[in-house]
Every structure is written in structure tokens, then in C-alpha cells.
Short mmCIF file of C-alpha atoms in Angstrom, two decimals:
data_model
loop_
_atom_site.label_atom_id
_atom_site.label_comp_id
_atom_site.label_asym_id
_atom_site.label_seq_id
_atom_site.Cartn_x
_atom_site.Cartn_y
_atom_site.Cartn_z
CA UNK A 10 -46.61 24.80 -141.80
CA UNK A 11 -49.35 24.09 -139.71
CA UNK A 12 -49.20 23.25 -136.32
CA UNK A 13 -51.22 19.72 -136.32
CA UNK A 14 -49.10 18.87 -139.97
CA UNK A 15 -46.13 19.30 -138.14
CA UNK A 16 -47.68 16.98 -135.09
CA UNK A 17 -48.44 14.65 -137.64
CA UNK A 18 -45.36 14.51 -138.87
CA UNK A 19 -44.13 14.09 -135.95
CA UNK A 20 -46.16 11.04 -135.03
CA UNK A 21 -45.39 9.58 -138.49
CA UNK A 22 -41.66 9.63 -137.67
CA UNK A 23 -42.27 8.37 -134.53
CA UNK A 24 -44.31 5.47 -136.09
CA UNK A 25 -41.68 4.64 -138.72
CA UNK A 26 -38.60 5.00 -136.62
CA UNK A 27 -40.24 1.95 -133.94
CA UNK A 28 -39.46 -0.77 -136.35
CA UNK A 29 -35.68 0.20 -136.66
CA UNK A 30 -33.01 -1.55 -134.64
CA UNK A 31 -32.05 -0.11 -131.47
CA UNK A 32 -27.76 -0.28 -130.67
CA UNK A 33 -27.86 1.51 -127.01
CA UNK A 34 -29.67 -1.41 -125.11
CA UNK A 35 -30.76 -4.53 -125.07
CA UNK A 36 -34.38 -5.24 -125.21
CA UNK A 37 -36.57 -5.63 -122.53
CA UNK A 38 -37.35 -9.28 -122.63
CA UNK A 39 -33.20 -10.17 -122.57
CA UNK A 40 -32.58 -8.54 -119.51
CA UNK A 41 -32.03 -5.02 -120.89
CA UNK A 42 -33.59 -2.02 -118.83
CA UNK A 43 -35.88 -4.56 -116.93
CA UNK A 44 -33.97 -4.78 -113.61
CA UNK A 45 -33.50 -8.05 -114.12
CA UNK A 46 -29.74 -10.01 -114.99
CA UNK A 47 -28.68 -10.33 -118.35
CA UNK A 48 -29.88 -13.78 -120.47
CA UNK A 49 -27.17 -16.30 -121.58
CA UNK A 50 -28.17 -14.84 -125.22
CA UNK A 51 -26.49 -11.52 -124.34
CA UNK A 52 -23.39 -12.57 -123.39
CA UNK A 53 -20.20 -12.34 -125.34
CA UNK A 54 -18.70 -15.79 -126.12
CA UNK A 55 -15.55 -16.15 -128.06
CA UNK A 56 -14.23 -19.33 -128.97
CA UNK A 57 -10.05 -19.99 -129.75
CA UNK A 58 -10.78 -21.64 -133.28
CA UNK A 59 -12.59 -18.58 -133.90
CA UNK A 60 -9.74 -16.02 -132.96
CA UNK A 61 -7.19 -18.45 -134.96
CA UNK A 62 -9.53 -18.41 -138.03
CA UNK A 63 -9.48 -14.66 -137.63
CA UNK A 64 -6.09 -14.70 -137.20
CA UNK A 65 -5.15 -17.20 -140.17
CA UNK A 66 -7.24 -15.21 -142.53
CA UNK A 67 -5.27 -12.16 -142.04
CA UNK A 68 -1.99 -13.63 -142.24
CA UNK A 69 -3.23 -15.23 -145.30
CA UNK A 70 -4.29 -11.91 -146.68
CA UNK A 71 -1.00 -9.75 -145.72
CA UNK A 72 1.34 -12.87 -147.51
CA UNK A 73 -1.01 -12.63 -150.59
CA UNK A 74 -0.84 -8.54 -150.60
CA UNK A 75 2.67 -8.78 -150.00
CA UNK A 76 3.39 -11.37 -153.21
CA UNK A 77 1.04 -10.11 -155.72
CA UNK A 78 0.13 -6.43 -154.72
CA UNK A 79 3.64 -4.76 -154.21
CA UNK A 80 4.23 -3.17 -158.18
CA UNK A 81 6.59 -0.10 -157.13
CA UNK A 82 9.19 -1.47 -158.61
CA UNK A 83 7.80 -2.28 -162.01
CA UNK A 84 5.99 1.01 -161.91
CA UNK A 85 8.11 3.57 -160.96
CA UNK A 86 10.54 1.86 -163.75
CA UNK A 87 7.90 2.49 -166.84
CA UNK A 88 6.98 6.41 -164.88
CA UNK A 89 11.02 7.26 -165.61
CA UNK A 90 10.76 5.54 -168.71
CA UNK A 91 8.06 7.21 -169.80
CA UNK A 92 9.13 10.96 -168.41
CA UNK A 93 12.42 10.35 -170.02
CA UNK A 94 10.60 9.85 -173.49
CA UNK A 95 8.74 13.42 -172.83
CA UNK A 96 5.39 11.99 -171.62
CA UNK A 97 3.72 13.81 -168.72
CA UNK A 98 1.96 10.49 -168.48
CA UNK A 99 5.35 9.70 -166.15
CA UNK A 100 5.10 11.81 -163.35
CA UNK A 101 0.86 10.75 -163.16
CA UNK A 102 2.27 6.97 -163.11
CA UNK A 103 4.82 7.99 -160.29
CA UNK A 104 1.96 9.69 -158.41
CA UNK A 105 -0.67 6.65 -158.49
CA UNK A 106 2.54 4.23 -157.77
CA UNK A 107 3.29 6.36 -154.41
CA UNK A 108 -0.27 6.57 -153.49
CA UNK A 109 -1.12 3.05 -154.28
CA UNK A 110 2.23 2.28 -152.04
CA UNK A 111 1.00 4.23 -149.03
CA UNK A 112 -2.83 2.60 -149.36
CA UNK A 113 -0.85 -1.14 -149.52
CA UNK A 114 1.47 0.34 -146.81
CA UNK A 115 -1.33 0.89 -144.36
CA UNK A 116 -3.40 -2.05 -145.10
CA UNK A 117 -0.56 -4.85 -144.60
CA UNK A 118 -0.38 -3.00 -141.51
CA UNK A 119 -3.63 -3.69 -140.62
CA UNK A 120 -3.92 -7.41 -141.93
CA UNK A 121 -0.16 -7.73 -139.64
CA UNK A 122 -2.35 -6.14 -136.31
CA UNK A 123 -4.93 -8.31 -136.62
CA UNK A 124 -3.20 -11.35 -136.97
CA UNK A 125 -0.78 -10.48 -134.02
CA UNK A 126 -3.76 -9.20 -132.07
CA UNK A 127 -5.87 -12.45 -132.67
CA UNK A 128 -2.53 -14.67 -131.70
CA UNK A 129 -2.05 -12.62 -128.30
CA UNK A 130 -5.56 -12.50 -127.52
CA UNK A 131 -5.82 -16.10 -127.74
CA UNK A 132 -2.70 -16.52 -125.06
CA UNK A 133 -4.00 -14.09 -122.99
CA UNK A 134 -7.74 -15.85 -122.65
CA UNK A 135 -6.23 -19.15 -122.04
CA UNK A 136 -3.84 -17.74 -119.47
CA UNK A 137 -6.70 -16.48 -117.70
CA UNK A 138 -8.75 -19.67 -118.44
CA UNK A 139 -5.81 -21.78 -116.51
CA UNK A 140 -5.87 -19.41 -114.21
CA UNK A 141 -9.87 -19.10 -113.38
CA UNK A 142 -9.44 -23.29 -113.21
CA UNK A 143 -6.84 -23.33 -111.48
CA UNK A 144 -8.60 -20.58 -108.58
CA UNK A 145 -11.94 -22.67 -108.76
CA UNK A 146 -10.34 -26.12 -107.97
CA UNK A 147 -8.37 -24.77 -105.18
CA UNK A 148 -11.75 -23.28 -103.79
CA UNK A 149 -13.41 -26.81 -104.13
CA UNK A 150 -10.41 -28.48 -102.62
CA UNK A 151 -10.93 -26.01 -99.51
CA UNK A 152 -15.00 -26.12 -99.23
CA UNK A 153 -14.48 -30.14 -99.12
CA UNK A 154 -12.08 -29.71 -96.51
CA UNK A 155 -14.59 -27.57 -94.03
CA UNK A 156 -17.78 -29.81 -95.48
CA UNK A 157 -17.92 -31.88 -92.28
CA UNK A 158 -19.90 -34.16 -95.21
CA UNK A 159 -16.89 -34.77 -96.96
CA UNK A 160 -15.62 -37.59 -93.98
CA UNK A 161 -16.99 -39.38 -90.32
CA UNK A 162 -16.44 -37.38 -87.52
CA UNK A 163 -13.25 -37.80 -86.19
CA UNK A 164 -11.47 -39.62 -89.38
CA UNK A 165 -9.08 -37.65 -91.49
CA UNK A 166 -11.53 -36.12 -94.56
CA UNK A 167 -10.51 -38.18 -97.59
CA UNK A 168 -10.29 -35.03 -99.92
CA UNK A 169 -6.64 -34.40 -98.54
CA UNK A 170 -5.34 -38.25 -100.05
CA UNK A 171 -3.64 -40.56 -97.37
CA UNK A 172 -1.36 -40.09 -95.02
CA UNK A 173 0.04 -43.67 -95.48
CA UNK A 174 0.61 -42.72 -99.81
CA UNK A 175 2.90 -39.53 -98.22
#
């Protein structure tokens, strides 16, 4: 191969491979690489009917695997019927049954993690919702004390109630 084909190749790539998306940054004009803060449309937002949907849908999915998936029983019962009649057909039934258990096995499993995940991760945002509410009022409560705005001179600042009401 010559050395200006393989240049040109090169540049073809190159020209091809622009258009694709890019996973490893953001682009330039949301913040990403430019020095400059992030855009609201970059941020993660997660909202708690979301994680119960997620949630829901799983649970859903591991009670309807659970009901109409689970056919060991009924399985492995026609395999020994079917190696005591002399069939090798049996023991290929018995094989599928165990493998199909283990697949079933592993994805209840996985419908059960997500559904406990979503249900935890739900208490633990609003915890720390209560709590970022709960840190910001206090901080308002105490910039309104030392706001010399917040009263007159010399009378008690208002944001602290009465003294009579205590």
C-alpha cells in the first residue's frame, strides 16, 4: 500500500468517525472541555415517581417470573418419566430444566435487586432532601438574624418570634 492511500484512508476515517457520538465528554457548547460550569442540561435529575416506577416494574416482573416461569417441577417429572421408559430424550429434558432453573434463578435475582435498590434509593434521597432543607433553613434563620435589615436598630429582630408568645 501506498503511502498517500494509506493517508487517505486515514483522512476518510477521520471524516466518517466526526459524525459519531462521543461518550467521554460533553460537548463544547454544554460546558464540556470549555472551562466554563456545566449547563442545567447536563445535570443528572432523578425524580421519586421515577425510581418507584422502576421499582414497581421489577417487582411486577419477579411476581410474574415467579408464577408462570418456574416449570422444574413439571419438567423434571416428564425427564424421569421419560428415562424410565428408555428415552435418552430424559436426561436432555433434565439438562434444559436445570439450566433453564439457573437462568430464572439469576434473573429473579436481578428483578428482586432492582426493586430493593430503587425502594432504598428513594429513602436515602429523601433523607438527604430533609436533610439539605432542613441545613438551608437553619442558614436563613441565622443570615436574618445578623441582617441588621431584618429589624430597627435597637428592637429585638422579628425573625426570632416574640418574647411575649414564649
Amino acid at each position: 500500500m501506498a503511502w498517500d492511500e494509506w493517508e487517505q484512508l486515514k483522512s476518510d476515517a477521520a471524516e466518517r468517525a466526526s459524525g459519531n457520538m462521543r461518550l467521554n465528554r460533553l460537548p463544547d457548547d454544554m460546558g464540556g472541555g470549555s472551562g466554563r460550569p456545566p449547563s442545567s442540561a447536563g445535570d443528572l435529575e432523578v425524580h421519586q415517581k421515577d425510581l418507584v416506577a422502576i421499582g414497581k416494574e421489577a417487582h411486577t416482573l419477579y411476581d410474574q417470573l415467579w408464577d408462570k416461569a418456574r416449570l422444574k417441577e413439571a419438567v423434571d417429572g416428564a425427564a424421569r418419566d421419560l428415562t424410565g421408559q428408555g428415552f435418552a430424550l430424559g436426561s436432555g429434558l433434565s439438562h434444559v430444566s436445570l439450566r433453564w432453573s439457573t437462568q430464572l434463578n439469576s434473573l429473579l435475582d436481578a428483578c428482586a435487586h432492582i426493586s430493593n435498590h430503587m425502594q432504598v434509593t428513594r429513602k436515602i434521597h429523601a433523607n438527604d432532601e430533609d436533610y439539605i432543607l432542613r441545613q438551608m433553613s437553619s442558614i436563613t434563620a441565622l443570615d436574618a438574624g445578623f441582617d441588621e435589615r431584618a429589624g430597627d436598630p435597637g428592637k429585638p429582630n422579628p425573625i426570632y418570634g416574640d418574647d411575649k408568645k414564649k
